[in-house]
Backbone as a chain_set.jsonl record, in Angstrom:
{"seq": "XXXXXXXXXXXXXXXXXXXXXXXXXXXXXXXXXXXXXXXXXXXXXXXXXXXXXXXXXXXXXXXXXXXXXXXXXXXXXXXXXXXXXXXXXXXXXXXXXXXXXXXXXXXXXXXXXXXXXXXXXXXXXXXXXXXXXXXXXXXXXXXXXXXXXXXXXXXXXXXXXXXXXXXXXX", "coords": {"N": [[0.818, -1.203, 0.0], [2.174, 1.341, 0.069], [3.329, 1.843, -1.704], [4.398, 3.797, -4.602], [1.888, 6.021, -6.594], [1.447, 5.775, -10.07], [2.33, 8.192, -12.505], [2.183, 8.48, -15.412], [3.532, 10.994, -18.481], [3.565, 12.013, -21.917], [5.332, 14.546, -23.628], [4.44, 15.539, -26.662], [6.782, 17.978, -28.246], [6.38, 21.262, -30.258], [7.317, 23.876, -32.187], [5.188, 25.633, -31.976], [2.903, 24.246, -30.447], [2.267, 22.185, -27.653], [2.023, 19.195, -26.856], [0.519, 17.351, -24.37], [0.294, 13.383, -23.535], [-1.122, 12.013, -21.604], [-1.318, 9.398, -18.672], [-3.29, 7.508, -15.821], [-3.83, 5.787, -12.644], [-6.185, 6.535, -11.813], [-7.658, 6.619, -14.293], [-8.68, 4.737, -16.969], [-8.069, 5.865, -19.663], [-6.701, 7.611, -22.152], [-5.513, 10.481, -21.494], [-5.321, 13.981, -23.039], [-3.65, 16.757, -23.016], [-3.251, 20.179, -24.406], [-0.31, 22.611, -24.506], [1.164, 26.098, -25.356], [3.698, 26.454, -27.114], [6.849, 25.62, -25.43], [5.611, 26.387, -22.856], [6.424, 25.867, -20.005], [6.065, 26.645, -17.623], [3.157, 26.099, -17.258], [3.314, 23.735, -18.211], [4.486, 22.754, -15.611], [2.602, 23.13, -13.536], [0.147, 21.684, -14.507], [1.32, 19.164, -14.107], [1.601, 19.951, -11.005], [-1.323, 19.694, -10.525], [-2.143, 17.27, -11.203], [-0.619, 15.389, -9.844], [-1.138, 16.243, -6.801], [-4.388, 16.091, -7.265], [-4.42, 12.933, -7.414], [-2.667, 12.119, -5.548], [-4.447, 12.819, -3.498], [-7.007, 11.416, -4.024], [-5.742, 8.457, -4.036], [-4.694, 8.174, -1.478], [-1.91, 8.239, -1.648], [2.101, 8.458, -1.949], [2.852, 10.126, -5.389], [4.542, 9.576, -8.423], [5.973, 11.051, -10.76], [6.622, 10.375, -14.239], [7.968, 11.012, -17.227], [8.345, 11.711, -20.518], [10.271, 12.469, -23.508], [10.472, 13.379, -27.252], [13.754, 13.743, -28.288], [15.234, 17.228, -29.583], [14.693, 20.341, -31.202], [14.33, 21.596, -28.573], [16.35, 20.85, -26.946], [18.428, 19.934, -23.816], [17.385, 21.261, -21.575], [14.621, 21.603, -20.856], [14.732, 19.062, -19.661], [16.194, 18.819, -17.717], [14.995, 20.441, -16.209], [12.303, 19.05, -15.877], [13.505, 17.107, -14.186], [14.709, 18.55, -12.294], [12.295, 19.448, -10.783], [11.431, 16.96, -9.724], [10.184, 14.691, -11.163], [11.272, 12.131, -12.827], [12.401, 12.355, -15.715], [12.794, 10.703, -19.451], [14.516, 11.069, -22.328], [14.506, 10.531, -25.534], [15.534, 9.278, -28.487], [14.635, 10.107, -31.538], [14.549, 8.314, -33.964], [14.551, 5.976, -33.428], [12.439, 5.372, -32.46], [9.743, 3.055, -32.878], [7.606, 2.238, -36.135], [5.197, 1.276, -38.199], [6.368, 0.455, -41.212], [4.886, -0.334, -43.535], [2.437, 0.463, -44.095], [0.839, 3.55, -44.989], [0.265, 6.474, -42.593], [-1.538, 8.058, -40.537], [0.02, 11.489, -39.547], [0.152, 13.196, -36.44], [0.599, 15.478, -33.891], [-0.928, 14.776, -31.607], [-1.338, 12.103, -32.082], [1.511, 10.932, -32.075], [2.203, 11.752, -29.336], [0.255, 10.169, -27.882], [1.507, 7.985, -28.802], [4.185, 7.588, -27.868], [3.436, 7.346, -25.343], [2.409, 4.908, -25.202], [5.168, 3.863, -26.121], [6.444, 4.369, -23.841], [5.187, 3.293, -21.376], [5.232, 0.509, -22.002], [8.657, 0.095, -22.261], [8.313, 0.472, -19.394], [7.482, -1.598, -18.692], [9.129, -3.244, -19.063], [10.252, -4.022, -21.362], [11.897, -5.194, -24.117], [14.619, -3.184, -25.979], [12.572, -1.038, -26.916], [13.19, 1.761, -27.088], [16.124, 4.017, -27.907], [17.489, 5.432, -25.575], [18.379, 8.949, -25.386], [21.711, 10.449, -24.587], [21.802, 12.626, -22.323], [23.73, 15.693, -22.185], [26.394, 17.36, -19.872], [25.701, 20.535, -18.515], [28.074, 22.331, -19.505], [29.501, 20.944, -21.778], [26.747, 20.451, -23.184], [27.013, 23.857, -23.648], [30.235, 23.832, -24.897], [29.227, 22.283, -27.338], [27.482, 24.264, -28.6], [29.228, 26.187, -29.514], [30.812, 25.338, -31.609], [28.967, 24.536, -33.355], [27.739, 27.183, -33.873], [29.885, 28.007, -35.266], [30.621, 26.822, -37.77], [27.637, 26.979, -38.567], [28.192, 30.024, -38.885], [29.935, 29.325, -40.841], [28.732, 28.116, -43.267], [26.709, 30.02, -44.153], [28.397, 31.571, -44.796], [29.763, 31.159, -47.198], [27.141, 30.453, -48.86], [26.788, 33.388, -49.287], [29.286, 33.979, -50.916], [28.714, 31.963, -52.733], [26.288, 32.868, -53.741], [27.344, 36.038, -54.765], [28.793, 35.049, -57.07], [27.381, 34.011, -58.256], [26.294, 36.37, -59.27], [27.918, 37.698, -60.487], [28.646, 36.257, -62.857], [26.405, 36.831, -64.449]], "CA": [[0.0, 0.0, 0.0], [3.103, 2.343, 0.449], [3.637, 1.709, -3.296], [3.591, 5.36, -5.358], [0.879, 5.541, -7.688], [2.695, 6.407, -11.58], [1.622, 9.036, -13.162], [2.922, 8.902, -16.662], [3.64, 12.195, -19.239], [4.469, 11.412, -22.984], [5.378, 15.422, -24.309], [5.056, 15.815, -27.997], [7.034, 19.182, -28.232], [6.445, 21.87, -31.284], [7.346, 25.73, -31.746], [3.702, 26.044, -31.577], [2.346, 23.859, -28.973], [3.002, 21.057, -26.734], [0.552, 17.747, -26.558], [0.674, 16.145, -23.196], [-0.42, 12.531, -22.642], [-1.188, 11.892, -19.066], [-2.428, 8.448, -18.088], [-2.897, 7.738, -14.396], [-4.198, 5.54, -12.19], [-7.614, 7.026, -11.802], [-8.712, 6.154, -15.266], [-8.476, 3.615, -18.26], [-7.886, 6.067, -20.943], [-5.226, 8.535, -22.475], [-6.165, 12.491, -21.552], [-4.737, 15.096, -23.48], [-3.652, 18.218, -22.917], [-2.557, 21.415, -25.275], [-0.406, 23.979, -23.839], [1.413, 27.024, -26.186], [4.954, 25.831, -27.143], [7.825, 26.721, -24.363], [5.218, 27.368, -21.879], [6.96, 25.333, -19.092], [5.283, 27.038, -16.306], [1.991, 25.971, -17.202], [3.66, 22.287, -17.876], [4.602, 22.548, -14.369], [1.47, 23.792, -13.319], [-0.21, 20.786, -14.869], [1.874, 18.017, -13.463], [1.321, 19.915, -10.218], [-2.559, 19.502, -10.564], [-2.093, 15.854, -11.297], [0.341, 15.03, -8.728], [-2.339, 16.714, -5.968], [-5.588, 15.047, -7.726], [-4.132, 11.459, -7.558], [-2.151, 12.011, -4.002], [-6.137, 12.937, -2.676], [-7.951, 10.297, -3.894], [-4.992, 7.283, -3.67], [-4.259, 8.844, -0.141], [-0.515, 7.545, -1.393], [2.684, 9.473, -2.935], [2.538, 9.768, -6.914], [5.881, 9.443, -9.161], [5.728, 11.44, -11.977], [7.613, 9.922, -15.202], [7.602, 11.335, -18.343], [9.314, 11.657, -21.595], [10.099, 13.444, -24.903], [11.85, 13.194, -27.904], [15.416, 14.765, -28.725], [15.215, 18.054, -30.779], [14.959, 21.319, -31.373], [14.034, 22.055, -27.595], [17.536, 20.859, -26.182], [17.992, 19.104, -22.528], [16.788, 22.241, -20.583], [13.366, 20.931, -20.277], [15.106, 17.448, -19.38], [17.119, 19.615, -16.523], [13.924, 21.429, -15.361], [11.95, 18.315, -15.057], [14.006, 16.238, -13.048], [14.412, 19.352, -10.704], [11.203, 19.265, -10.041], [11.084, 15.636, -9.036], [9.952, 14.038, -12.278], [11.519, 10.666, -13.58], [12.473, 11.976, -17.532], [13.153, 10.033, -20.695], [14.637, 11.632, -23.462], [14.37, 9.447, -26.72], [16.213, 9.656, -29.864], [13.551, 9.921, -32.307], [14.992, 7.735, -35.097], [14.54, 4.821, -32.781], [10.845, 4.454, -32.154], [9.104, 1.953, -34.109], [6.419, 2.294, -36.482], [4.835, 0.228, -39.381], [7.087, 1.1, -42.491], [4.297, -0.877, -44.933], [1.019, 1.327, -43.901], [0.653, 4.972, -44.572], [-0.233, 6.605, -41.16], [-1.52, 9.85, -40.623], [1.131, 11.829, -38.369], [-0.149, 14.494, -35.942], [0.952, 15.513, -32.695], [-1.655, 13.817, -30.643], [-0.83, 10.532, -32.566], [2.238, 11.108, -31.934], [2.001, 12.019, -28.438], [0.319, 8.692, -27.914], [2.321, 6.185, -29.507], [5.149, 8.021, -27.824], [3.397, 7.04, -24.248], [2.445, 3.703, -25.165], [6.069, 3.002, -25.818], [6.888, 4.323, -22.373], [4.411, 2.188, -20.947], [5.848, -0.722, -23.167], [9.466, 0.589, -21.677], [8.497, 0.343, -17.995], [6.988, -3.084, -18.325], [10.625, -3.896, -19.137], [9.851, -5.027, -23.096], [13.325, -5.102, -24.339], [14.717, -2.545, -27.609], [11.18, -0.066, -27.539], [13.579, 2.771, -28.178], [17.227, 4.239, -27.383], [18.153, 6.947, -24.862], [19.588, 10.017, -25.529], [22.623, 10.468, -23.588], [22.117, 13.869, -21.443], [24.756, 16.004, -21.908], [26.161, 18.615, -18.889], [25.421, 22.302, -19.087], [28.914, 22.471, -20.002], [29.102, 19.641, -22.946], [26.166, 21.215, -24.583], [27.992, 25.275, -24.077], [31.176, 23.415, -25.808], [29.01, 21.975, -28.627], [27.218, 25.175, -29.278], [30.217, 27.07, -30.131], [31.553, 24.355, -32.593], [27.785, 24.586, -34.034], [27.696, 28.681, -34.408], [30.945, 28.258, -35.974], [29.554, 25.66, -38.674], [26.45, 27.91, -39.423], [28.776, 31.164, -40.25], [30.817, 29.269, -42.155], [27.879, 27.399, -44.563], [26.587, 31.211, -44.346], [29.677, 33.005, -45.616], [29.476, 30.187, -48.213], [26.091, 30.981, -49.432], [26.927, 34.659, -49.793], [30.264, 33.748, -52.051], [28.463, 31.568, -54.029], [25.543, 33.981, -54.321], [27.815, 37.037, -55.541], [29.706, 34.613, -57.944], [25.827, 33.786, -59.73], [25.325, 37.324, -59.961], [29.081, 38.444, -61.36], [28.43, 35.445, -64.038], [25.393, 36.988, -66.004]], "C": [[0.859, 1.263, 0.0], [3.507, 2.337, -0.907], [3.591, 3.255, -3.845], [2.954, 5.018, -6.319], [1.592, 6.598, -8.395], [1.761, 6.835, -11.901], [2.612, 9.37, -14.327], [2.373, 9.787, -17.828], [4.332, 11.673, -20.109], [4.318, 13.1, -23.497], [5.603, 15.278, -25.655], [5.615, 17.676, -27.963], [7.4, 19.533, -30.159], [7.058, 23.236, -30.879], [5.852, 26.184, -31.635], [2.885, 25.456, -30.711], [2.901, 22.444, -28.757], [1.755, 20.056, -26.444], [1.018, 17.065, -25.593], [-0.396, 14.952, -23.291], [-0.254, 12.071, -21.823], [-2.033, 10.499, -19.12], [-2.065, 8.039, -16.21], [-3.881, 6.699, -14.074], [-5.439, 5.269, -11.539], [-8.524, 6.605, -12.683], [-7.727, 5.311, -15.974], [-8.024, 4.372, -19.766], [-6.762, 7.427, -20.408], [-6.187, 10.089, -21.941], [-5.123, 12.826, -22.141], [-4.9, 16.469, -23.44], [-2.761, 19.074, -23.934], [-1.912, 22.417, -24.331], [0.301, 24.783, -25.182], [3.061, 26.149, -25.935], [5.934, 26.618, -25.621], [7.053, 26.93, -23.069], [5.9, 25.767, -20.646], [6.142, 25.308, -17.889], [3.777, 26.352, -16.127], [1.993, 24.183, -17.448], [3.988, 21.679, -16.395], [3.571, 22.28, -13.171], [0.673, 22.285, -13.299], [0.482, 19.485, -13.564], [1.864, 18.301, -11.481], [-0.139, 19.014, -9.485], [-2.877, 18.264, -10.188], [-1.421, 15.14, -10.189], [-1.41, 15.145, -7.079], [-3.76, 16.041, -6.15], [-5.405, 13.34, -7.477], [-3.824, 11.103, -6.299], [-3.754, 11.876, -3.165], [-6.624, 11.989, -2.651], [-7.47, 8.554, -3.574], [-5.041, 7.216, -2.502], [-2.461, 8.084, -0.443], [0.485, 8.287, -2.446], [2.431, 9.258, -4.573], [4.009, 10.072, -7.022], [5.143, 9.672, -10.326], [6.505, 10.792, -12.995], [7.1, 10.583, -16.375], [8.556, 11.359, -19.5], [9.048, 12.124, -22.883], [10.565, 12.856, -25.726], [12.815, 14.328, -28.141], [15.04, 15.688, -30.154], [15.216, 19.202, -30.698], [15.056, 21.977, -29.661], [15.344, 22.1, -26.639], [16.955, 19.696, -25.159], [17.268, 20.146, -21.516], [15.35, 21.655, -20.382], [13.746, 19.841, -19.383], [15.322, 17.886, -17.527], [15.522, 19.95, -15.538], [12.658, 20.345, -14.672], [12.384, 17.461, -14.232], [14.343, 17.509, -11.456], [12.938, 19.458, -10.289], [10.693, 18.091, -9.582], [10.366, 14.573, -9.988], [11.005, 13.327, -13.112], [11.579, 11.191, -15.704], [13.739, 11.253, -18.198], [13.728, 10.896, -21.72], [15.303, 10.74, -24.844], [14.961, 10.237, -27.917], [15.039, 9.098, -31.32], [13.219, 9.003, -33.734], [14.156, 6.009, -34.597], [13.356, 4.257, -32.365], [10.521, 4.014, -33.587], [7.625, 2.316, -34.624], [6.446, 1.564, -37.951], [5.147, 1.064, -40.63], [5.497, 0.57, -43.88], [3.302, 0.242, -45.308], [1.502, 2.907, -43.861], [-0.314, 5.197, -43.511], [-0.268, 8.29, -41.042], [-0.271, 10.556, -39.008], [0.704, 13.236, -38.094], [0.381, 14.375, -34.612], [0.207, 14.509, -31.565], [-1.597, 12.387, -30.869], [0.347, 10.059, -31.791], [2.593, 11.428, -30.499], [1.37, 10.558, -27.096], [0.691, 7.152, -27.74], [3.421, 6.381, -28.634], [4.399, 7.618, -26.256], [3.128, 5.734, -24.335], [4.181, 2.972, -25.092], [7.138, 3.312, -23.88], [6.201, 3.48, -21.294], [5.004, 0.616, -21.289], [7.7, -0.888, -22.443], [9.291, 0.226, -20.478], [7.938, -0.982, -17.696], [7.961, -3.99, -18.547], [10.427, -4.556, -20.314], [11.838, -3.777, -23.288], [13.426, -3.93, -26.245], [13.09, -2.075, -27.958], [11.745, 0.627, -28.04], [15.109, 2.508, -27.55], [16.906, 5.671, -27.193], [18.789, 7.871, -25.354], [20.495, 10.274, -24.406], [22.005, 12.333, -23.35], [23.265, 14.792, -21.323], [25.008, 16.725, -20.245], [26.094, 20.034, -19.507], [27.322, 22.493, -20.303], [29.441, 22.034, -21.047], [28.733, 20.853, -23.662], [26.807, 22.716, -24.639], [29.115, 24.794, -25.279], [30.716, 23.135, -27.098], [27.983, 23.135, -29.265], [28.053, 26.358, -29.953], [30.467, 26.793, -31.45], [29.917, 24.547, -33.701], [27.541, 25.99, -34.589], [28.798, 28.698, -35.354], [30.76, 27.779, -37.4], [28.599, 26.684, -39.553], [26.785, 29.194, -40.327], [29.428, 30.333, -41.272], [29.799, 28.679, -43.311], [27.312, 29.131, -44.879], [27.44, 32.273, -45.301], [29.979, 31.774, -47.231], [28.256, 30.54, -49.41], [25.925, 32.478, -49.915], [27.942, 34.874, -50.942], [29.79, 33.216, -53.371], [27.025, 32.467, -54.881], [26.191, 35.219, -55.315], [28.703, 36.415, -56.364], [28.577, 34.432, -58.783], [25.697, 34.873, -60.326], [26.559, 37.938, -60.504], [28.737, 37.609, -62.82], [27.583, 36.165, -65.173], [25.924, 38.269, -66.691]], "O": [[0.226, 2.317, -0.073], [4.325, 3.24, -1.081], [2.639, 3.923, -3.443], [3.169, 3.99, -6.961], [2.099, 7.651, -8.008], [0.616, 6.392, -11.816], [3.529, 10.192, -14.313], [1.225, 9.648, -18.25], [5.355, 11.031, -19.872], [3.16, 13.299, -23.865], [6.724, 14.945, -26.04], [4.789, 18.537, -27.658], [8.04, 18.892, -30.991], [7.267, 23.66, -29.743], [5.589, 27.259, -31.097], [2.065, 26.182, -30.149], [3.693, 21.784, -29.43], [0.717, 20.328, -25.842], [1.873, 16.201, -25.786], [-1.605, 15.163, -23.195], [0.786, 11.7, -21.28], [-3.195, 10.454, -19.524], [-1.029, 8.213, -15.569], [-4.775, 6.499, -14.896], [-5.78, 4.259, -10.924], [-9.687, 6.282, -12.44], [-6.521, 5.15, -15.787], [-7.71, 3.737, -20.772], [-6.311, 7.923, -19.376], [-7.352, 10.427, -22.15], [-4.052, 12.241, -21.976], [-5.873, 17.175, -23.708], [-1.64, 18.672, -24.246], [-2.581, 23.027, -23.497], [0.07, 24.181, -26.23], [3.441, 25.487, -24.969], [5.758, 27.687, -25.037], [7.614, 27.558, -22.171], [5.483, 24.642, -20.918], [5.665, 24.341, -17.295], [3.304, 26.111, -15.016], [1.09, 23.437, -17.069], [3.826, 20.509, -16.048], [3.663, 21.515, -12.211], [0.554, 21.713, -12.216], [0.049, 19.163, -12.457], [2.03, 17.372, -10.691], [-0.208, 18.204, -8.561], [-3.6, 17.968, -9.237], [-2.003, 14.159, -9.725], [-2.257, 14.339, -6.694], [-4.251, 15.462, -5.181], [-6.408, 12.632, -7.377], [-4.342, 10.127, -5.755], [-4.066, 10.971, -2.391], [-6.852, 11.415, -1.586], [-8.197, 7.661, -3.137], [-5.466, 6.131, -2.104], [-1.886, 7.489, 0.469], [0.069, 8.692, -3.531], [1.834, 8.252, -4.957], [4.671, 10.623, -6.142], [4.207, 9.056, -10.837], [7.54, 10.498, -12.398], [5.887, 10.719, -16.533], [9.685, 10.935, -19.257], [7.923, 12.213, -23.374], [11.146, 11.807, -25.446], [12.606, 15.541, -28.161], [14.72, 15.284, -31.272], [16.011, 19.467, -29.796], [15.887, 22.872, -29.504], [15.533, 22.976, -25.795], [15.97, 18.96, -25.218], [16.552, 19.66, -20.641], [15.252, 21.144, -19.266], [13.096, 19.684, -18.349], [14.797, 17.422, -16.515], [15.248, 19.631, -14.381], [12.139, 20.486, -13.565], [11.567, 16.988, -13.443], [14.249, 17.373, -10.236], [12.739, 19.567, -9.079], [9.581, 18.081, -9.052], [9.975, 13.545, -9.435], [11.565, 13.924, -14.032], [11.03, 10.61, -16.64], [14.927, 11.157, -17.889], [12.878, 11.768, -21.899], [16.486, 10.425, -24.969], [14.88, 11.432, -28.199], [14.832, 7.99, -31.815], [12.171, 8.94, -34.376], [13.466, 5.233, -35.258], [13.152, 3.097, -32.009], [10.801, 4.336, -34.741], [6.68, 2.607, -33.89], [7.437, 1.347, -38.647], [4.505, 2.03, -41.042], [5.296, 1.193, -44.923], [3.245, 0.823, -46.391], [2.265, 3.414, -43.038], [-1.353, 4.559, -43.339], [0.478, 9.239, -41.287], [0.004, 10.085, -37.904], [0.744, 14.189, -38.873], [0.625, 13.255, -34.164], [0.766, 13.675, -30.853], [-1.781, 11.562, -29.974], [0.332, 9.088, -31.034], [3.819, 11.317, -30.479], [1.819, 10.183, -26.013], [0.48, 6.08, -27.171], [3.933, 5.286, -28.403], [5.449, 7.553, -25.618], [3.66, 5.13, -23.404], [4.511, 2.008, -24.402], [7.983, 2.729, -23.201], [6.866, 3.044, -20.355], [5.046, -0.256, -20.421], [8.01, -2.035, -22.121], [10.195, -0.541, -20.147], [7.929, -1.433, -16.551], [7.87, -5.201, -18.351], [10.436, -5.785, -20.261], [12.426, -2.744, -22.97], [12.671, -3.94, -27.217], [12.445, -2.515, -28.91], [11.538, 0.77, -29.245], [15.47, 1.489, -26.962], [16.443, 6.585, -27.875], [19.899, 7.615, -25.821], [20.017, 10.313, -23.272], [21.87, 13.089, -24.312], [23.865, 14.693, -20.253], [24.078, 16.699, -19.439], [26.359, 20.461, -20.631], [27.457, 22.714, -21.506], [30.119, 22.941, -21.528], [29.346, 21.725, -24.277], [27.217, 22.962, -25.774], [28.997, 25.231, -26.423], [31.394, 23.509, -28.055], [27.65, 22.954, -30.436], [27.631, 27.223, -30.72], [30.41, 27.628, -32.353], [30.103, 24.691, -34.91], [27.142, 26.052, -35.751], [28.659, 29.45, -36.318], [30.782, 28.69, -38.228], [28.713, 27.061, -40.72], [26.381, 29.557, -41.432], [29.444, 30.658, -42.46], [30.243, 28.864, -44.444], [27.575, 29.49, -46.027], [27.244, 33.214, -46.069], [30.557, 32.209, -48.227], [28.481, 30.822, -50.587], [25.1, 32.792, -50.772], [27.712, 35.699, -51.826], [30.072, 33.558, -54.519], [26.814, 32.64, -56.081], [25.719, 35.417, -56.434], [29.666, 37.151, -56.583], [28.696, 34.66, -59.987], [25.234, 34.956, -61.463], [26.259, 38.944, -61.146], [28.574, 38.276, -63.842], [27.838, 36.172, -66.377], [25.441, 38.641, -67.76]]}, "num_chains": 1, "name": "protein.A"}
């Protein structure tokens, strides 16, 4: 009875919004939630809600877990939920499985989904669902954003050479 009741978060993250699925203990099915991309606070907010709703009616702690995939967003989310006491995943997006034969419509909430089933699938200990992204430290990723700005001027100062060499040509 001292068990925590799981409360698992699959984030699909966009620049325009963020699809949480939340399944919990309470019920049999997926909920979803929309928030505005980036909004953190109100992801926090959320997982507060849930945490508090589940603790009430279990009367027993909850363990949040959740998980993303690797991309434009970085680890800072990764960072921000484990300080707040949340269990994250961060998945390398190459690595989840889906049926190559069948065209499949692909939307966030699909996607959002499939992306908690395999964490579900994951914690029931099913072997090769996906692969981890390694976590860098703050310091790591600083080092590999330098090496990355450096990269971008140079394909940049590239694209401007070969631009004013099209337009000396005509």
């Amino acid at each position: 009875h001292d068990v925590a009741a799981r409360c698992l978060l699959a984030i699909e993250l966009s620049k325009k919004s963020w699809v949480v699925a939340v399944t919990t203990p309470l019920a049999d099915k997926i909920s979803r939630y929309t928030l505005k991309g980036c909004d953190w606070k109100g992801l926090l907010e959320l997982i507060k809600r849930l945490r508090t709703r589940i603790g009430n009616e279990l009367g027993r702690p909850v363990e949040v877990i959740s998980c993303y995939e690797a991309g434009y967003d970085g680890f800072w989310l990764h960072r921000l939920l484990e300080a707040h006491g949340v269990r994250n995943f961060v998945i390398d997006p190459a690595s989840l499985q889906v049926d190559r034969r069948a065209r499949r419509a692909k939307t966030d909430r699909i996607d959002a989904e499939r992306l908690l089933r395999s964490l579900l699938a994951h914690l029931r200990g099913e072997p090769k669902v996906w692969s981890m992204v390694h976590v860098p430290s703050i310091a790591e990723e600083d080092a590999r954003r330098l090496h990355r700005e450096r990269d971008r001027l140079i394909d940049e100062r590239n694209q401007h050479v070969n631009r004013i060499q099209g337009l000396c040509a005509i």
